[in-house]
Amino acid sequence: MNADPHEIEKFSELAHHWWDPTSEFRPLHDINPLRLEWINARAPLHGKDVIDIGCGGGILSESMAKKGARVTGIDLSKKALKVADLHSLESGIEMRYKHISAEDMAALEPGKFDVVTCMEMLEHVPDPASIVRAASMLVKPGGHVFFSTLNRNPKAWLFAVIGAEYMLRMLPKGTHDYAKFITPAELSQFIRNAGLQVEGFKGLGYNPLTRMYSLNDDTDVNYMVACTRPL
Ligand code: SAH
């Protein structure tokens, strides 16, 4: 199984905090409107079948459903999925959450989705290329796939590990393992090898003074990539 049990356990332990915007998950709440609009501008979500790989408590999944998409969220943390499920009941939003790996889901429902999202997850997985291949299998020809992760270089180490975990204490220590960060060149290679086409990168910048995130063209730390599956 392409999963690190310590990673799944880490996210399970924090699961009850998922929808607390002042918790460890604050960065995900803060970046969500930015990534949602970026995705929606490239792949208008209304009426689309979407799968969110590594959905956690469903921050992105639910927001995509609010845009009118039919969203399936998959994750290997049962606790996170439970929280996601309960939250969708509270919100009155119809969601489908499943405890299944991306690879198994790809074998079960290949080519079923107009849009595949996989955000802030590849850097927690032993074999990220395998997740990229699964995403490629899940998307329909002509469909869109979106990934986000952390770049691997001294600046990313300083900002994402030292800054966020030690100085600003935005994240618990040990949240991120620098060795697992992925450069845009590496991710592009995974994407091409999986038969997808890279459409564009976007950087996610954080200003610690204003505590605000913004989208820019600096992919040095946290970045997203948009891809399509050719027809
Ligand atoms: N994508 C969500 C959550 C990111 S946190 C968001 O951006 O808001 C990372 C998530 O990946 C956690 O929920 C964790 O349980 C999940 N995860 C880690 N390894 C995984 C794997 N191998 N398969 C599926 N999910 C995994």
PDB file of C-alpha atoms and ligand atoms in Angstrom:
ATOM      1  CA  MET A   1       0.000   0.000   0.000  1.00  0.00           C
ATOM      2  CA  ASN A   2       1.376   3.393  -0.991  1.00  0.00           C
ATOM      3  CA  ALA A   3       0.838   5.065   2.388  1.00  0.00           C
ATOM      4  CA  ASP A   4       2.943   5.923   5.423  1.00  0.00           C
ATOM      5  CA  PRO A   5       1.082   4.743   8.561  1.00  0.00           C
ATOM      6  CA  HIS A   6       2.735   7.493  10.658  1.00  0.00           C
ATOM      7  CA  GLU A   7       1.396  10.130   8.293  1.00  0.00           C
ATOM      8  CA  ILE A   8      -2.131   8.727   8.416  1.00  0.00           C
ATOM      9  CA  GLU A   9      -1.919   8.514  12.226  1.00  0.00           C
ATOM     10  CA  LYS A  10      -0.694  12.101  12.451  1.00  0.00           C
ATOM     11  CA  PHE A  11      -3.699  13.411  10.531  1.00  0.00           C
ATOM     12  CA  SER A  12      -6.074  11.113  12.428  1.00  0.00           C
ATOM     13  CA  GLU A  13      -4.908  12.437  15.795  1.00  0.00           C
ATOM     14  CA  LEU A  14      -5.669  15.997  14.748  1.00  0.00           C
ATOM     15  CA  ALA A  15      -8.910  15.143  12.969  1.00  0.00           C
ATOM     16  CA  HIS A  16     -11.227  16.791  15.515  1.00  0.00           C
ATOM     17  CA  HIS A  17      -9.522  20.141  14.777  1.00  0.00           C
ATOM     18  CA  TRP A  18     -10.126  20.002  11.070  1.00  0.00           C
ATOM     19  CA  TRP A  19     -12.859  22.630  10.865  1.00  0.00           C
ATOM     20  CA  ASP A  20     -11.383  24.910  13.527  1.00  0.00           C
ATOM     21  CA  PRO A  21      -9.928  27.792  11.492  1.00  0.00           C
ATOM     22  CA  THR A  22      -7.621  28.731  14.376  1.00  0.00           C
ATOM     23  CA  SER A  23      -6.095  25.241  14.646  1.00  0.00           C
ATOM     24  CA  GLU A  24      -3.191  23.462  12.938  1.00  0.00           C
ATOM     25  CA  PHE A  25      -5.390  23.459   9.875  1.00  0.00           C
ATOM     26  CA  ARG A  26      -5.575  27.243   9.714  1.00  0.00           C
ATOM     27  CA  PRO A  27      -3.252  27.394   6.670  1.00  0.00           C
ATOM     28  CA  LEU A  28      -5.608  25.100   4.738  1.00  0.00           C
ATOM     29  CA  HIS A  29      -8.589  27.316   5.636  1.00  0.00           C
ATOM     30  CA  ASP A  30      -6.638  30.421   4.679  1.00  0.00           C
ATOM     31  CA  ILE A  31      -5.489  29.157   1.275  1.00  0.00           C
ATOM     32  CA  ASN A  32      -8.792  27.507   0.414  1.00  0.00           C
ATOM     33  CA  PRO A  33     -10.576  30.438  -1.272  1.00  0.00           C
ATOM     34  CA  LEU A  34      -7.457  31.126  -3.357  1.00  0.00           C
ATOM     35  CA  ARG A  35      -7.000  27.563  -4.608  1.00  0.00           C
ATOM     36  CA  LEU A  36     -10.753  27.094  -5.090  1.00  0.00           C
ATOM     37  CA  GLU A  37     -11.016  30.143  -7.361  1.00  0.00           C
ATOM     38  CA  TRP A  38      -7.877  29.140  -9.268  1.00  0.00           C
ATOM     39  CA  ILE A  39      -9.328  25.677  -9.915  1.00  0.00           C
ATOM     40  CA  ASN A  40     -12.783  27.019 -10.760  1.00  0.00           C
ATOM     41  CA  ALA A  41     -11.350  29.534 -13.251  1.00  0.00           C
ATOM     42  CA  ARG A  42      -9.531  26.748 -15.127  1.00  0.00           C
ATOM     43  CA  ALA A  43     -12.186  24.075 -14.774  1.00  0.00           C
ATOM     44  CA  PRO A  44     -15.613  25.568 -13.978  1.00  0.00           C
ATOM     45  CA  LEU A  45     -16.904  23.223 -11.293  1.00  0.00           C
ATOM     46  CA  HIS A  46     -20.654  23.586 -11.680  1.00  0.00           C
ATOM     47  CA  GLY A  47     -22.196  20.264 -12.713  1.00  0.00           C
ATOM     48  CA  LYS A  48     -18.832  18.472 -12.796  1.00  0.00           C
ATOM     49  CA  ASP A  49     -17.855  15.115 -11.309  1.00  0.00           C
ATOM     50  CA  VAL A  50     -14.878  15.775  -9.077  1.00  0.00           C
ATOM     51  CA  ILE A  51     -12.646  13.543  -6.976  1.00  0.00           C
ATOM     52  CA  ASP A  52     -10.496  15.009  -4.194  1.00  0.00           C
ATOM     53  CA  ILE A  53      -7.581  12.684  -3.318  1.00  0.00           C
ATOM     54  CA  GLY A  54      -6.370  13.013   0.285  1.00  0.00           C
ATOM     55  CA  CYS A  55      -9.415  15.117   1.131  1.00  0.00           C
ATOM     56  CA  GLY A  56      -8.861  15.083   4.908  1.00  0.00           C
ATOM     57  CA  GLY A  57     -11.727  16.787   6.728  1.00  0.00           C
ATOM     58  CA  GLY A  58     -13.121  18.060   3.442  1.00  0.00           C
ATOM     59  CA  ILE A  59     -12.165  21.756   3.407  1.00  0.00           C
ATOM     60  CA  LEU A  60     -11.584  21.833  -0.345  1.00  0.00           C
ATOM     61  CA  SER A  61     -14.080  19.041  -1.146  1.00  0.00           C
ATOM     62  CA  GLU A  62     -17.019  20.836   0.448  1.00  0.00           C
ATOM     63  CA  SER A  63     -16.135  24.168  -1.096  1.00  0.00           C
ATOM     64  CA  MET A  64     -16.103  22.552  -4.552  1.00  0.00           C
ATOM     65  CA  ALA A  65     -19.517  21.000  -3.872  1.00  0.00           C
ATOM     66  CA  LYS A  66     -20.776  24.485  -2.939  1.00  0.00           C
ATOM     67  CA  LYS A  67     -19.763  25.541  -6.444  1.00  0.00           C
ATOM     68  CA  GLY A  68     -22.181  22.933  -7.769  1.00  0.00           C
ATOM     69  CA  ALA A  69     -19.861  19.964  -8.344  1.00  0.00           C
ATOM     70  CA  ARG A  70     -20.659  16.359  -7.401  1.00  0.00           C
ATOM     71  CA  VAL A  71     -17.682  15.639  -5.170  1.00  0.00           C
ATOM     72  CA  THR A  72     -16.146  12.371  -4.026  1.00  0.00           C
ATOM     73  CA  GLY A  73     -13.504  12.740  -1.313  1.00  0.00           C
ATOM     74  CA  ILE A  74     -11.073   9.896  -0.617  1.00  0.00           C
ATOM     75  CA  ASP A  75      -8.505   9.546   2.159  1.00  0.00           C
ATOM     76  CA  LEU A  76      -6.870   6.789   4.214  1.00  0.00           C
ATOM     77  CA  SER A  77      -7.592   8.447   7.578  1.00  0.00           C
ATOM     78  CA  LYS A  78     -10.924   7.087   8.796  1.00  0.00           C
ATOM     79  CA  LYS A  79     -11.109   9.764  11.459  1.00  0.00           C
ATOM     80  CA  ALA A  80     -10.646  12.576   8.968  1.00  0.00           C
ATOM     81  CA  LEU A  81     -13.361  11.065   6.765  1.00  0.00           C
ATOM     82  CA  LYS A  82     -15.721  10.798   9.740  1.00  0.00           C
ATOM     83  CA  VAL A  83     -15.187  14.476  10.488  1.00  0.00           C
ATOM     84  CA  ALA A  84     -15.704  15.321   6.813  1.00  0.00           C
ATOM     85  CA  ASP A  85     -18.919  13.338   6.732  1.00  0.00           C
ATOM     86  CA  LEU A  86     -20.339  14.913   9.888  1.00  0.00           C
ATOM     87  CA  HIS A  87     -19.434  18.389   8.674  1.00  0.00           C
ATOM     88  CA  SER A  88     -21.207  17.873   5.355  1.00  0.00           C
ATOM     89  CA  LEU A  89     -24.353  16.796   7.225  1.00  0.00           C
ATOM     90  CA  GLU A  90     -24.137  19.965   9.285  1.00  0.00           C
ATOM     91  CA  SER A  91     -23.631  22.056   6.159  1.00  0.00           C
ATOM     92  CA  GLY A  92     -26.445  20.248   4.364  1.00  0.00           C
ATOM     93  CA  ILE A  93     -24.175  19.532   1.409  1.00  0.00           C
ATOM     94  CA  GLU A  94     -24.350  16.201  -0.360  1.00  0.00           C
ATOM     95  CA  MET A  95     -20.928  14.564  -0.474  1.00  0.00           C
ATOM     96  CA  ARG A  96     -19.516  11.100  -1.083  1.00  0.00           C
ATOM     97  CA  TYR A  97     -16.585  10.222   1.175  1.00  0.00           C
ATOM     98  CA  LYS A  98     -14.744   6.920   0.791  1.00  0.00           C
ATOM     99  CA  HIS A  99     -11.928   5.226   2.703  1.00  0.00           C
ATOM    100  CA  ILE A 100      -9.876   3.973  -0.227  1.00  0.00           C
ATOM    101  CA  SER A 101      -6.440   4.546  -1.745  1.00  0.00           C
ATOM    102  CA  ALA A 102      -6.088   6.586  -4.929  1.00  0.00           C
ATOM    103  CA  GLU A 103      -4.698   3.522  -6.711  1.00  0.00           C
ATOM    104  CA  ASP A 104      -7.644   1.286  -5.732  1.00  0.00           C
ATOM    105  CA  MET A 105     -10.128   4.001  -6.631  1.00  0.00           C
ATOM    106  CA  ALA A 106      -8.469   4.364 -10.052  1.00  0.00           C
ATOM    107  CA  ALA A 107      -8.930   0.635 -10.673  1.00  0.00           C
ATOM    108  CA  LEU A 108     -12.568   0.856  -9.541  1.00  0.00           C
ATOM    109  CA  GLU A 109     -13.732   4.019 -11.322  1.00  0.00           C
ATOM    110  CA  PRO A 110     -11.293   4.802 -14.155  1.00  0.00           C
ATOM    111  CA  GLY A 111     -12.081   7.811 -16.333  1.00  0.00           C
ATOM    112  CA  LYS A 112     -15.113   8.780 -14.257  1.00  0.00           C
ATOM    113  CA  PHE A 113     -14.131  12.293 -13.232  1.00  0.00           C
ATOM    114  CA  ASP A 114     -14.053  15.641 -15.028  1.00  0.00           C
ATOM    115  CA  VAL A 115     -11.754  17.085 -12.395  1.00  0.00           C
ATOM    116  CA  VAL A 116      -9.235  15.494 -10.017  1.00  0.00           C
ATOM    117  CA  THR A 117      -7.721  17.477  -7.151  1.00  0.00           C
ATOM    118  CA  CYS A 118      -4.893  16.350  -4.867  1.00  0.00           C
ATOM    119  CA  MET A 119      -3.713  19.159  -2.618  1.00  0.00           C
ATOM    120  CA  GLU A 120      -1.059  19.217   0.118  1.00  0.00           C
ATOM    121  CA  MET A 121      -0.876  15.425   0.051  1.00  0.00           C
ATOM    122  CA  LEU A 122       1.924  14.232  -2.274  1.00  0.00           C
ATOM    123  CA  GLU A 123       4.587  15.305   0.251  1.00  0.00           C
ATOM    124  CA  HIS A 124       3.127  12.830   2.783  1.00  0.00           C
ATOM    125  CA  VAL A 125       3.206   9.754   0.534  1.00  0.00           C
ATOM    126  CA  PRO A 126       6.021   7.183  -0.048  1.00  0.00           C
ATOM    127  CA  ASP A 127       5.514   7.029  -3.834  1.00  0.00           C
ATOM    128  CA  PRO A 128       4.000  10.280  -5.123  1.00  0.00           C
ATOM    129  CA  ALA A 129       4.426   9.232  -8.777  1.00  0.00           C
ATOM    130  CA  SER A 130       1.974   6.408  -8.164  1.00  0.00           C
ATOM    131  CA  ILE A 131      -0.631   8.919  -6.909  1.00  0.00           C
ATOM    132  CA  VAL A 132      -0.074  11.025 -10.028  1.00  0.00           C
ATOM    133  CA  ARG A 133      -0.636   7.927 -12.194  1.00  0.00           C
ATOM    134  CA  ALA A 134      -3.840   7.153 -10.267  1.00  0.00           C
ATOM    135  CA  ALA A 135      -5.036  10.734 -10.790  1.00  0.00           C
ATOM    136  CA  SER A 136      -4.383  10.347 -14.505  1.00  0.00           C
ATOM    137  CA  MET A 137      -6.427   7.142 -14.598  1.00  0.00           C
ATOM    138  CA  LEU A 138      -9.319   8.727 -12.688  1.00  0.00           C
ATOM    139  CA  VAL A 139      -9.752  11.728 -14.984  1.00  0.00           C
ATOM    140  CA  LYS A 140     -11.726  11.661 -18.238  1.00  0.00           C
ATOM    141  CA  PRO A 141      -9.879  12.436 -21.464  1.00  0.00           C
ATOM    142  CA  GLY A 142     -10.012  16.222 -21.789  1.00  0.00           C
ATOM    143  CA  GLY A 143     -10.419  16.584 -18.024  1.00  0.00           C
ATOM    144  CA  HIS A 144      -8.392  18.564 -15.492  1.00  0.00           C
ATOM    145  CA  VAL A 145      -6.052  17.492 -12.700  1.00  0.00           C
ATOM    146  CA  PHE A 146      -4.704  19.803  -9.986  1.00  0.00           C
ATOM    147  CA  PHE A 147      -1.889  19.112  -7.529  1.00  0.00           C
ATOM    148  CA  SER A 148      -0.272  21.206  -4.839  1.00  0.00           C
ATOM    149  CA  THR A 149       2.777  20.432  -2.742  1.00  0.00           C
ATOM    150  CA  LEU A 150       5.968  21.915  -1.267  1.00  0.00           C
ATOM    151  CA  ASN A 151       9.093  22.603  -3.285  1.00  0.00           C
ATOM    152  CA  ARG A 152      12.438  21.217  -2.084  1.00  0.00           C
ATOM    153  CA  ASN A 153      15.208  23.817  -1.726  1.00  0.00           C
ATOM    154  CA  PRO A 154      16.786  25.796   1.153  1.00  0.00           C
ATOM    155  CA  LYS A 155      14.099  28.496   1.009  1.00  0.00           C
ATOM    156  CA  ALA A 156      11.276  25.939   1.205  1.00  0.00           C
ATOM    157  CA  TRP A 157      13.011  24.294   4.174  1.00  0.00           C
ATOM    158  CA  LEU A 158      13.370  27.669   5.890  1.00  0.00           C
ATOM    159  CA  PHE A 159       9.765  28.784   5.288  1.00  0.00           C
ATOM    160  CA  ALA A 160       7.790  25.540   5.412  1.00  0.00           C
ATOM    161  CA  VAL A 161       9.690  23.744   8.176  1.00  0.00           C
ATOM    162  CA  ILE A 162      11.636  26.279  10.274  1.00  0.00           C
ATOM    163  CA  GLY A 163       9.273  29.232   9.771  1.00  0.00           C
ATOM    164  CA  ALA A 164       5.912  27.484   9.967  1.00  0.00           C
ATOM    165  CA  GLU A 165       6.749  24.782  12.538  1.00  0.00           C
ATOM    166  CA  TYR A 166       9.401  26.383  14.760  1.00  0.00           C
ATOM    167  CA  MET A 167       9.150  30.180  14.523  1.00  0.00           C
ATOM    168  CA  LEU A 168       5.521  30.967  13.768  1.00  0.00           C
ATOM    169  CA  ARG A 169       4.241  27.696  15.272  1.00  0.00           C
ATOM    170  CA  MET A 170       1.523  27.573  12.665  1.00  0.00           C
ATOM    171  CA  LEU A 171       2.031  23.824  12.323  1.00  0.00           C
ATOM    172  CA  PRO A 172       3.014  21.131  14.841  1.00  0.00           C
ATOM    173  CA  LYS A 173       6.692  20.154  14.712  1.00  0.00           C
ATOM    174  CA  GLY A 174       7.190  17.206  12.400  1.00  0.00           C
ATOM    175  CA  THR A 175       4.252  18.095  10.150  1.00  0.00           C
ATOM    176  CA  HIS A 176       6.525  18.175   7.132  1.00  0.00           C
ATOM    177  CA  ASP A 177       9.455  15.971   6.194  1.00  0.00           C
ATOM    178  CA  TYR A 178      11.801  18.035   4.027  1.00  0.00           C
ATOM    179  CA  ALA A 179      13.145  14.975   2.199  1.00  0.00           C
ATOM    180  CA  LYS A 180       9.672  14.298   0.812  1.00  0.00           C
ATOM    181  CA  PHE A 181       9.190  17.737  -0.720  1.00  0.00           C
ATOM    182  CA  ILE A 182       8.924  17.686  -4.509  1.00  0.00           C
ATOM    183  CA  THR A 183      10.427  20.123  -6.985  1.00  0.00           C
ATOM    184  CA  PRO A 184       8.295  21.417  -9.868  1.00  0.00           C
ATOM    185  CA  ALA A 185      10.697  19.642 -12.271  1.00  0.00           C
ATOM    186  CA  GLU A 186      10.166  16.309 -10.491  1.00  0.00           C
ATOM    187  CA  LEU A 187       6.409  16.771 -10.368  1.00  0.00           C
ATOM    188  CA  SER A 188       6.351  17.731 -14.060  1.00  0.00           C
ATOM    189  CA  GLN A 189       8.189  14.504 -14.832  1.00  0.00           C
ATOM    190  CA  PHE A 190       5.652  12.442 -12.839  1.00  0.00           C
ATOM    191  CA  ILE A 191       2.839  14.254 -14.654  1.00  0.00           C
ATOM    192  CA  ARG A 192       4.258  13.646 -18.132  1.00  0.00           C
ATOM    193  CA  ASN A 193       5.105  10.022 -17.338  1.00  0.00           C
ATOM    194  CA  ALA A 194       1.470   9.543 -16.306  1.00  0.00           C
ATOM    195  CA  GLY A 195       0.295  10.790 -19.713  1.00  0.00           C
ATOM    196  CA  LEU A 196      -0.906  14.178 -18.499  1.00  0.00           C
ATOM    197  CA  GLN A 197       0.027  17.579 -19.840  1.00  0.00           C
ATOM    198  CA  VAL A 198       1.270  20.426 -17.632  1.00  0.00           C
ATOM    199  CA  GLU A 199      -0.799  23.583 -18.213  1.00  0.00           C
ATOM    200  CA  GLY A 200       0.635  25.942 -15.628  1.00  0.00           C
ATOM    201  CA  PHE A 201       2.119  26.518 -12.194  1.00  0.00           C
ATOM    202  CA  LYS A 202       1.039  28.938  -9.499  1.00  0.00           C
ATOM    203  CA  GLY A 203       2.837  29.901  -6.312  1.00  0.00           C
ATOM    204  CA  LEU A 204       1.191  30.361  -2.928  1.00  0.00           C
ATOM    205  CA  GLY A 205       2.847  33.119  -0.968  1.00  0.00           C
ATOM    206  CA  TYR A 206       2.509  33.809   2.757  1.00  0.00           C
ATOM    207  CA  ASN A 207       3.145  37.152   4.385  1.00  0.00           C
ATOM    208  CA  PRO A 208       3.809  36.519   8.106  1.00  0.00           C
ATOM    209  CA  LEU A 209       3.215  40.181   8.970  1.00  0.00           C
ATOM    210  CA  THR A 210      -0.274  40.442   7.483  1.00  0.00           C
ATOM    211  CA  ARG A 211      -0.883  36.683   7.942  1.00  0.00           C
ATOM    212  CA  MET A 212      -2.278  36.718   4.433  1.00  0.00           C
ATOM    213  CA  TYR A 213      -1.752  34.315   1.577  1.00  0.00           C
ATOM    214  CA  SER A 214      -1.739  35.317  -2.056  1.00  0.00           C
ATOM    215  CA  LEU A 215      -1.291  33.668  -5.426  1.00  0.00           C
ATOM    216  CA  ASN A 216       1.821  34.628  -7.361  1.00  0.00           C
ATOM    217  CA  ASP A 217       4.350  33.221  -9.790  1.00  0.00           C
ATOM    218  CA  ASP A 218       6.881  32.258  -7.136  1.00  0.00           C
ATOM    219  CA  THR A 219       6.889  28.465  -6.869  1.00  0.00           C
ATOM    220  CA  ASP A 220       9.865  28.384  -4.446  1.00  0.00           C
ATOM    221  CA  VAL A 221       7.855  27.153  -1.454  1.00  0.00           C
ATOM    222  CA  ASN A 222       4.204  26.108  -1.756  1.00  0.00           C
ATOM    223  CA  TYR A 223       2.918  25.705  -5.284  1.00  0.00           C
ATOM    224  CA  MET A 224       0.086  24.292  -7.387  1.00  0.00           C
ATOM    225  CA  VAL A 225       0.094  22.837 -10.866  1.00  0.00           C
ATOM    226  CA  ALA A 226      -2.757  22.502 -13.338  1.00  0.00           C
ATOM    227  CA  CYS A 227      -2.743  19.611 -15.845  1.00  0.00           C
ATOM    228  CA  THR A 228      -5.036  18.162 -18.454  1.00  0.00           C
ATOM    229  CA  ARG A 229      -5.459  14.705 -19.848  1.00  0.00           C
ATOM    230  CA  PRO A 230      -5.223  14.941 -23.623  1.00  0.00           C
ATOM    231  CA  LEU A 231      -8.292  13.773 -25.577  1.00  0.00           C
TER     232      LEU A 231
HETATM  233  N1  SAH B   1      -6.215  17.839   0.701  1.00  0.00           N
HETATM  234  C1  SAH B   1      -6.690  18.392   1.959  1.00  0.00           C
HETATM  235  C2  SAH B   1      -5.970  17.819   3.183  1.00  0.00           C
HETATM  236  C3  SAH B   1      -4.456  17.912   3.169  1.00  0.00           C
HETATM  237  S1  SAH B   1      -3.703  17.175   4.597  1.00  0.00           S
HETATM  238  C4  SAH B   1      -6.544  19.895   1.899  1.00  0.00           C
HETATM  239  O1  SAH B   1      -5.648  20.384   1.203  1.00  0.00           O
HETATM  240  O2  SAH B   1      -7.324  20.605   2.531  1.00  0.00           O
HETATM  241  C5  SAH B   1      -3.078  15.649   3.895  1.00  0.00           C
HETATM  242  C6  SAH B   1      -4.117  14.553   3.826  1.00  0.00           C
HETATM  243  O3  SAH B   1      -3.572  13.480   3.069  1.00  0.00           O
HETATM  244  C7  SAH B   1      -4.535  13.965   5.177  1.00  0.00           C
HETATM  245  O4  SAH B   1      -5.930  13.933   5.269  1.00  0.00           O
HETATM  246  C8  SAH B   1      -3.969  12.531   5.146  1.00  0.00           C
HETATM  247  O5  SAH B   1      -4.763  11.602   5.865  1.00  0.00           O
HETATM  248  C9  SAH B   1      -3.976  12.263   3.664  1.00  0.00           C
HETATM  249  N2  SAH B   1      -3.056  11.209   3.244  1.00  0.00           N
HETATM  250  C10 SAH B   1      -1.767  11.032   3.584  1.00  0.00           C
HETATM  251  N3  SAH B   1      -1.249   9.953   2.961  1.00  0.00           N
HETATM  252  C11 SAH B   1      -2.250   9.448   2.194  1.00  0.00           C
HETATM  253  C12 SAH B   1      -2.336   8.347   1.289  1.00  0.00           C
HETATM  254  N4  SAH B   1      -1.286   7.569   1.048  1.00  0.00           N
HETATM  255  N5  SAH B   1      -3.528   8.118   0.674  1.00  0.00           N
HETATM  256  C13 SAH B   1      -4.582   8.927   0.899  1.00  0.00           C
HETATM  257  N6  SAH B   1      -4.559   9.987   1.732  1.00  0.00           N
HETATM  258  C14 SAH B   1      -3.403  10.244   2.374  1.00  0.00           C
END
